[in-house]
GROMACS .gro file of C-alpha atoms in nm:
model
  319
    1UNK     CA    1  13.429   2.537  18.907
    2UNK     CA    2  13.331   2.557  19.270
    3UNK     CA    3  13.234   2.808  19.537
    4UNK     CA    4  13.282   2.813  19.912
    5UNK     CA    5  13.110   2.970  20.213
    6UNK     CA    6  13.150   2.962  20.589
    7UNK     CA    7  12.828   2.778  20.689
    8UNK     CA    8  12.548   2.571  20.547
    9UNK     CA    9  12.250   2.809  20.561
   10UNK     CA   10  12.088   2.903  20.234
   11UNK     CA   11  12.113   3.276  20.306
   12UNK     CA   12  12.493   3.278  20.323
   13UNK     CA   13  12.683   3.484  20.067
   14UNK     CA   14  12.939   3.321  19.842
   15UNK     CA   15  13.288   3.395  19.971
   16UNK     CA   16  13.483   3.271  19.671
   17UNK     CA   17  13.454   3.132  19.321
   18UNK     CA   18  13.723   2.902  19.179
   19UNK     CA   19  13.736   2.792  18.816
   20UNK     CA   20  14.008   2.546  18.718
   21UNK     CA   21  13.957   2.573  18.341
   22UNK     CA   22  13.724   2.783  18.124
   23UNK     CA   23  13.703   2.763  17.746
   24UNK     CA   24  13.495   2.985  17.515
   25UNK     CA   25  13.493   2.957  17.135
   26UNK     CA   26  13.330   3.142  16.845
   27UNK     CA   27  13.121   3.397  17.030
   28UNK     CA   28  13.005   3.710  16.848
   29UNK     CA   29  12.930   4.017  17.057
   30UNK     CA   30  12.800   4.364  16.976
   31UNK     CA   31  12.687   4.678  17.157
   32UNK     CA   32  12.391   4.851  16.995
   33UNK     CA   33  12.254   5.204  17.012
   34UNK     CA   34  11.907   5.239  16.859
   35UNK     CA   35  11.964   4.910  16.674
   36UNK     CA   36  12.292   5.042  16.527
   37UNK     CA   37  12.607   4.847  16.621
   38UNK     CA   38  12.863   5.071  16.792
   39UNK     CA   39  13.113   4.804  16.895
   40UNK     CA   40  13.151   4.447  16.778
   41UNK     CA   41  13.400   4.161  16.799
   42UNK     CA   42  13.427   3.784  16.766
   43UNK     CA   43  13.585   3.578  17.043
   44UNK     CA   44  13.749   3.309  16.833
   45UNK     CA   45  13.893   3.139  17.141
   46UNK     CA   46  13.937   3.212  17.511
   47UNK     CA   47  14.109   2.985  17.763
   48UNK     CA   48  14.136   3.073  18.132
   49UNK     CA   49  14.315   2.858  18.388
   50UNK     CA   50  14.292   2.882  18.768
   51UNK     CA   51  14.054   3.176  18.801
   52UNK     CA   52  13.989   3.266  19.165
   53UNK     CA   53  13.758   3.543  19.286
   54UNK     CA   54  13.743   3.625  19.659
   55UNK     CA   55  13.450   3.828  19.791
   56UNK     CA   56  13.566   4.000  20.109
   57UNK     CA   57  13.578   4.367  20.203
   58UNK     CA   58  13.749   4.427  19.870
   59UNK     CA   59  13.697   4.182  19.587
   60UNK     CA   60  14.026   4.028  19.473
   61UNK     CA   61  14.109   3.826  19.164
   62UNK     CA   62  14.371   3.572  19.071
   63UNK     CA   63  14.422   3.423  18.726
   64UNK     CA   64  14.678   3.154  18.650
   65UNK     CA   65  14.690   3.206  18.274
   66UNK     CA   66  14.486   3.346  17.984
   67UNK     CA   67  14.511   3.269  17.615
   68UNK     CA   68  14.272   3.432  17.373
   69UNK     CA   69  14.218   3.534  17.011
   70UNK     CA   70  13.976   3.811  16.916
   71UNK     CA   71  13.877   3.888  16.559
   72UNK     CA   72  13.709   4.169  16.368
   73UNK     CA   73  13.701   4.429  16.642
   74UNK     CA   74  13.515   4.742  16.531
   75UNK     CA   75  13.411   5.057  16.715
   76UNK     CA   76  13.206   5.331  16.552
   77UNK     CA   77  12.979   5.554  16.757
   78UNK     CA   78  12.697   5.749  16.596
   79UNK     CA   79  12.802   6.108  16.538
   80UNK     CA   80  13.175   6.041  16.581
   81UNK     CA   81  13.420   6.154  16.316
   82UNK     CA   82  13.638   5.840  16.326
   83UNK     CA   83  13.598   5.464  16.356
   84UNK     CA   84  13.847   5.211  16.495
   85UNK     CA   85  13.903   4.857  16.370
   86UNK     CA   86  14.144   4.573  16.449
   87UNK     CA   87  14.163   4.256  16.241
   88UNK     CA   88  14.291   4.020  16.514
   89UNK     CA   89  14.427   4.034  16.868
   90UNK     CA   90  14.621   3.739  17.013
   91UNK     CA   91  14.715   3.732  17.382
   92UNK     CA   92  14.906   3.468  17.577
   93UNK     CA   93  14.978   3.546  17.942
   94UNK     CA   94  15.234   3.264  17.972
   95UNK     CA   95  15.434   3.412  17.686
   96UNK     CA   96  15.366   3.763  17.825
   97UNK     CA   97  15.286   3.868  17.470
   98UNK     CA   98  15.003   4.031  17.276
   99UNK     CA   99  14.991   4.098  16.903
  100UNK     CA  100  14.736   4.312  16.719
  101UNK     CA  101  14.709   4.296  16.340
  102UNK     CA  102  14.573   4.561  16.105
  103UNK     CA  103  14.491   4.835  16.355
  104UNK     CA  104  14.315   5.125  16.181
  105UNK     CA  105  14.172   5.464  16.266
  106UNK     CA  106  13.932   5.543  15.982
  107UNK     CA  107  13.769   5.880  15.907
  108UNK     CA  108  13.393   5.847  15.866
  109UNK     CA  109  13.372   6.128  15.609
  110UNK     CA  110  13.568   6.248  15.307
  111UNK     CA  111  13.787   6.559  15.337
  112UNK     CA  112  13.529   6.821  15.224
  113UNK     CA  113  13.257   6.680  15.450
  114UNK     CA  114  13.473   6.608  15.755
  115UNK     CA  115  13.532   6.966  15.875
  116UNK     CA  116  13.195   7.085  15.743
  117UNK     CA  117  13.027   6.835  15.975
  118UNK     CA  118  13.266   6.913  16.264
  119UNK     CA  119  13.204   7.289  16.205
  120UNK     CA  120  13.544   7.376  16.355
  121UNK     CA  121  13.909   7.303  16.278
  122UNK     CA  122  13.983   6.945  16.376
  123UNK     CA  123  14.233   6.691  16.250
  124UNK     CA  124  14.114   6.419  16.015
  125UNK     CA  125  14.323   6.107  16.083
  126UNK     CA  126  14.371   5.807  15.858
  127UNK     CA  127  14.607   5.562  16.033
  128UNK     CA  128  14.709   5.212  15.929
  129UNK     CA  129  14.932   5.006  16.160
  130UNK     CA  130  15.000   4.660  16.012
  131UNK     CA  131  15.109   4.514  16.346
  132UNK     CA  132  15.156   4.613  16.711
  133UNK     CA  133  15.357   4.372  16.927
  134UNK     CA  134  15.352   4.392  17.307
  135UNK     CA  135  15.624   4.196  17.488
  136UNK     CA  136  15.676   4.133  17.859
  137UNK     CA  137  15.319   4.203  17.974
  138UNK     CA  138  15.301   4.148  18.352
  139UNK     CA  139  14.946   4.022  18.399
  140UNK     CA  140  14.982   3.963  18.774
  141UNK     CA  141  15.088   4.326  18.837
  142UNK     CA  142  14.784   4.458  18.655
  143UNK     CA  143  14.552   4.238  18.860
  144UNK     CA  144  14.723   4.298  19.194
  145UNK     CA  145  14.792   4.674  19.190
  146UNK     CA  146  14.640   4.811  18.866
  147UNK     CA  147  14.979   4.874  18.705
  148UNK     CA  148  15.015   4.793  18.336
  149UNK     CA  149  15.380   4.692  18.299
  150UNK     CA  150  15.517   4.614  17.952
  151UNK     CA  151  15.880   4.554  17.861
  152UNK     CA  152  15.862   4.651  17.494
  153UNK     CA  153  15.612   4.767  17.230
  154UNK     CA  154  15.713   4.733  16.864
  155UNK     CA  155  15.527   4.916  16.586
  156UNK     CA  156  15.666   4.837  16.239
  157UNK     CA  157  15.578   5.042  15.929
  158UNK     CA  158  15.281   5.252  16.043
  159UNK     CA  159  15.127   5.493  15.792
  160UNK     CA  160  14.968   5.815  15.920
  161UNK     CA  161  14.786   6.080  15.719
  162UNK     CA  162  14.661   6.388  15.903
  163UNK     CA  163  14.448   6.655  15.732
  164UNK     CA  164  14.326   6.993  15.859
  165UNK     CA  165  14.110   7.256  15.684
  166UNK     CA  166  14.191   7.605  15.812
  167UNK     CA  167  13.894   7.770  15.646
  168UNK     CA  168  13.696   7.686  15.958
  169UNK     CA  169  13.734   7.853  16.299
  170UNK     CA  170  13.984   7.721  16.551
  171UNK     CA  171  13.799   7.664  16.878
  172UNK     CA  172  13.950   7.516  17.192
  173UNK     CA  173  13.793   7.598  17.527
  174UNK     CA  174  14.002   7.343  17.711
  175UNK     CA  175  14.374   7.284  17.771
  176UNK     CA  176  14.525   6.990  17.588
  177UNK     CA  177  14.753   6.819  17.843
  178UNK     CA  178  15.118   6.766  17.768
  179UNK     CA  179  15.204   6.396  17.712
  180UNK     CA  180  15.291   6.282  18.065
  181UNK     CA  181  15.000   6.464  18.225
  182UNK     CA  182  14.767   6.307  17.969
  183UNK     CA  183  14.902   5.960  18.046
  184UNK     CA  184  14.864   6.020  18.420
  185UNK     CA  185  14.490   6.061  18.367
  186UNK     CA  186  14.455   5.696  18.269
  187UNK     CA  187  14.258   5.488  18.525
  188UNK     CA  188  14.567   5.272  18.591
  189UNK     CA  189  14.940   5.318  18.642
  190UNK     CA  190  15.171   5.258  18.349
  191UNK     CA  191  15.529   5.133  18.309
  192UNK     CA  192  15.675   5.074  17.962
  193UNK     CA  193  16.050   5.024  17.924
  194UNK     CA  194  16.063   5.098  17.551
  195UNK     CA  195  15.847   5.172  17.247
  196UNK     CA  196  16.008   5.118  16.906
  197UNK     CA  197  15.865   5.258  16.582
  198UNK     CA  198  16.027   5.136  16.260
  199UNK     CA  199  15.988   5.261  15.903
  200UNK     CA  200  15.694   5.495  15.962
  201UNK     CA  201  15.559   5.728  15.694
  202UNK     CA  202  15.373   6.036  15.818
  203UNK     CA  203  15.202   6.303  15.609
  204UNK     CA  204  15.046   6.627  15.735
  205UNK     CA  205  14.814   6.790  15.481
  206UNK     CA  206  14.670   7.137  15.532
  207UNK     CA  207  14.419   7.346  15.341
  208UNK     CA  208  14.514   7.706  15.420
  209UNK     CA  209  14.274   7.998  15.430
  210UNK     CA  210  14.553   8.227  15.302
  211UNK     CA  211  14.703   8.020  15.022
  212UNK     CA  212  14.585   7.885  14.690
  213UNK     CA  213  14.267   7.684  14.644
  214UNK     CA  214  14.456   7.361  14.705
  215UNK     CA  215  14.611   7.183  15.000
  216UNK     CA  216  14.980   7.141  15.079
  217UNK     CA  217  15.139   6.832  15.233
  218UNK     CA  218  15.451   6.794  15.447
  219UNK     CA  219  15.590   6.441  15.475
  220UNK     CA  220  15.817   6.265  15.725
  221UNK     CA  221  15.949   5.949  15.560
  222UNK     CA  222  16.132   5.639  15.683
  223UNK     CA  223  16.085   5.748  16.043
  224UNK     CA  224  16.249   5.541  16.316
  225UNK     CA  225  16.184   5.635  16.679
  226UNK     CA  226  16.248   5.500  17.027
  227UNK     CA  227  16.064   5.598  17.344
  228UNK     CA  228  16.225   5.488  17.672
  229UNK     CA  229  16.150   5.501  18.043
  230UNK     CA  230  15.778   5.582  18.041
  231UNK     CA  231  15.627   5.539  18.387
  232UNK     CA  232  15.353   5.689  18.602
  233UNK     CA  233  15.393   5.450  18.895
  234UNK     CA  234  15.613   5.696  19.090
  235UNK     CA  235  15.394   5.936  19.288
  236UNK     CA  236  15.665   6.194  19.355
  237UNK     CA  237  15.943   6.153  19.095
  238UNK     CA  238  16.273   6.337  19.126
  239UNK     CA  239  16.329   6.651  18.918
  240UNK     CA  240  16.593   6.475  18.709
  241UNK     CA  241  16.355   6.189  18.615
  242UNK     CA  242  16.273   6.196  18.243
  243UNK     CA  243  16.150   5.962  17.974
  244UNK     CA  244  16.305   6.021  17.632
  245UNK     CA  245  16.191   6.014  17.270
  246UNK     CA  246  16.448   6.006  16.989
  247UNK     CA  247  16.344   6.010  16.623
  248UNK     CA  248  16.519   6.021  16.284
  249UNK     CA  249  16.353   6.059  15.946
  250UNK     CA  250  16.362   6.222  15.603
  251UNK     CA  251  16.163   6.542  15.545
  252UNK     CA  252  15.990   6.541  15.207
  253UNK     CA  253  16.209   6.239  15.122
  254UNK     CA  254  16.499   6.481  15.134
  255UNK     CA  255  16.650   6.650  15.439
  256UNK     CA  256  16.766   6.443  15.739
  257UNK     CA  257  16.586   6.535  16.061
  258UNK     CA  258  16.704   6.425  16.406
  259UNK     CA  259  16.482   6.509  16.703
  260UNK     CA  260  16.518   6.437  17.074
  261UNK     CA  261  16.263   6.508  17.347
  262UNK     CA  262  16.289   6.486  17.726
  263UNK     CA  263  15.951   6.440  17.897
  264UNK     CA  264  15.974   6.515  18.271
  265UNK     CA  265  15.806   6.276  18.513
  266UNK     CA  266  15.797   6.560  18.766
  267UNK     CA  267  15.519   6.805  18.676
  268UNK     CA  268  15.718   7.108  18.796
  269UNK     CA  269  15.995   7.056  18.538
  270UNK     CA  270  15.987   7.184  18.180
  271UNK     CA  271  15.983   6.964  17.870
  272UNK     CA  272  16.288   6.988  17.642
  273UNK     CA  273  16.327   6.946  17.266
  274UNK     CA  274  16.651   6.951  17.067
  275UNK     CA  275  16.750   6.846  16.718
  276UNK     CA  276  16.880   6.939  16.378
  277UNK     CA  277  16.784   6.934  16.010
  278UNK     CA  278  17.059   6.878  15.752
  279UNK     CA  279  17.113   6.878  15.375
  280UNK     CA  280  16.763   6.994  15.285
  281UNK     CA  281  16.702   7.089  14.920
  282UNK     CA  282  16.462   7.375  14.984
  283UNK     CA  283  16.299   7.348  14.643
  284UNK     CA  284  16.147   7.018  14.761
  285UNK     CA  285  15.916   7.232  14.979
  286UNK     CA  286  15.766   7.418  14.682
  287UNK     CA  287  15.458   7.199  14.631
  288UNK     CA  288  15.363   7.269  14.991
  289UNK     CA  289  15.479   7.631  15.022
  290UNK     CA  290  15.316   7.735  14.698
  291UNK     CA  291  14.971   7.613  14.795
  292UNK     CA  292  14.986   7.726  15.158
  293UNK     CA  293  15.170   8.059  15.137
  294UNK     CA  294  15.194   8.151  14.765
  295UNK     CA  295  15.574   8.149  14.806
  296UNK     CA  296  15.813   7.957  14.582
  297UNK     CA  297  16.183   7.894  14.641
  298UNK     CA  298  16.392   7.927  14.324
  299UNK     CA  299  16.700   7.749  14.459
  300UNK     CA  300  16.886   7.683  14.782
  301UNK     CA  301  17.004   7.422  15.031
  302UNK     CA  302  16.969   7.423  15.408
  303UNK     CA  303  17.305   7.283  15.516
  304UNK     CA  304  17.248   7.258  15.891
  305UNK     CA  305  16.987   7.395  16.129
  306UNK     CA  306  16.998   7.330  16.505
  307UNK     CA  307  16.719   7.402  16.751
  308UNK     CA  308  16.661   7.373  17.124
  309UNK     CA  309  16.346   7.454  17.320
  310UNK     CA  310  16.215   7.434  17.675
  311UNK     CA  311  15.839   7.445  17.727
  312UNK     CA  312  15.543   7.385  17.957
  313UNK     CA  313  15.167   7.448  17.947
  314UNK     CA  314  15.209   7.824  17.947
  315UNK     CA  315  15.531   7.924  17.774
  316UNK     CA  316  15.816   7.805  17.552
  317UNK     CA  317  16.164   7.951  17.509
  318UNK     CA  318  16.446   7.849  17.280
  319UNK     CA  319  16.662   7.909  16.977
   0.00000   0.00000   0.00000
């Protein structure tokens, strides 16, 4: 490592720092709040080559390559309803690849206590993602112009369980942004060519205030989805600029659902959703319908249902 300045006086500021090689191994770190750990992780290994920091009017950075492995990442803030954990994260800038194993969002309370503590309707999430693979990460773009560019994200076999208790009041004094607007609020620009989800299993469980004294669950099984063309790096996108989400799955391990969404990059254009549900044995809905609505279907098959909608923050229209 070395530093440089423009003269030899002791009061001169450092103009630059250059580190040819930096290695860190087996460092445990934690952030505490009132002696309670809120975030923790172990740096199993970290290697940085050719790190250059220039102190001018605006500080600039340059990094030749980074290779690191983090273990046992955990985040749990006092009073929060969920915790987050990741078993390992491996990143190699030369390979432009990062892999996270055993990513979890964990509810901090059981179902009866969760909404009682929240005091309002809120979704209890239990998510297990065995692996997330990021490919084509452009490290230099992120450092030079704060744009996170990734060629592909692959998420195989995630399991999601969402639960909501409707015996409590629904309170929302703020507007939940639609997807692209929410992504635009990130502190950096984003460009992702594709996101692939394979073999997901999703369950939505609801405890209705109008049904029986039991919850009902709707499942989406064997879900495969692809998300393409996500970007926020264009300040004024054309009105025909969209990113797309296409998904196929089984509903209640039965009917075949195909869904397609067009997310406009231009904020003045409506979102669009189209799709169809086919060959659905309606009696497979009885365990859910009975508990939520006190309705039971004796027999019947939904042969084919098509839908199309256009929507924005204020209104939706469709068939």
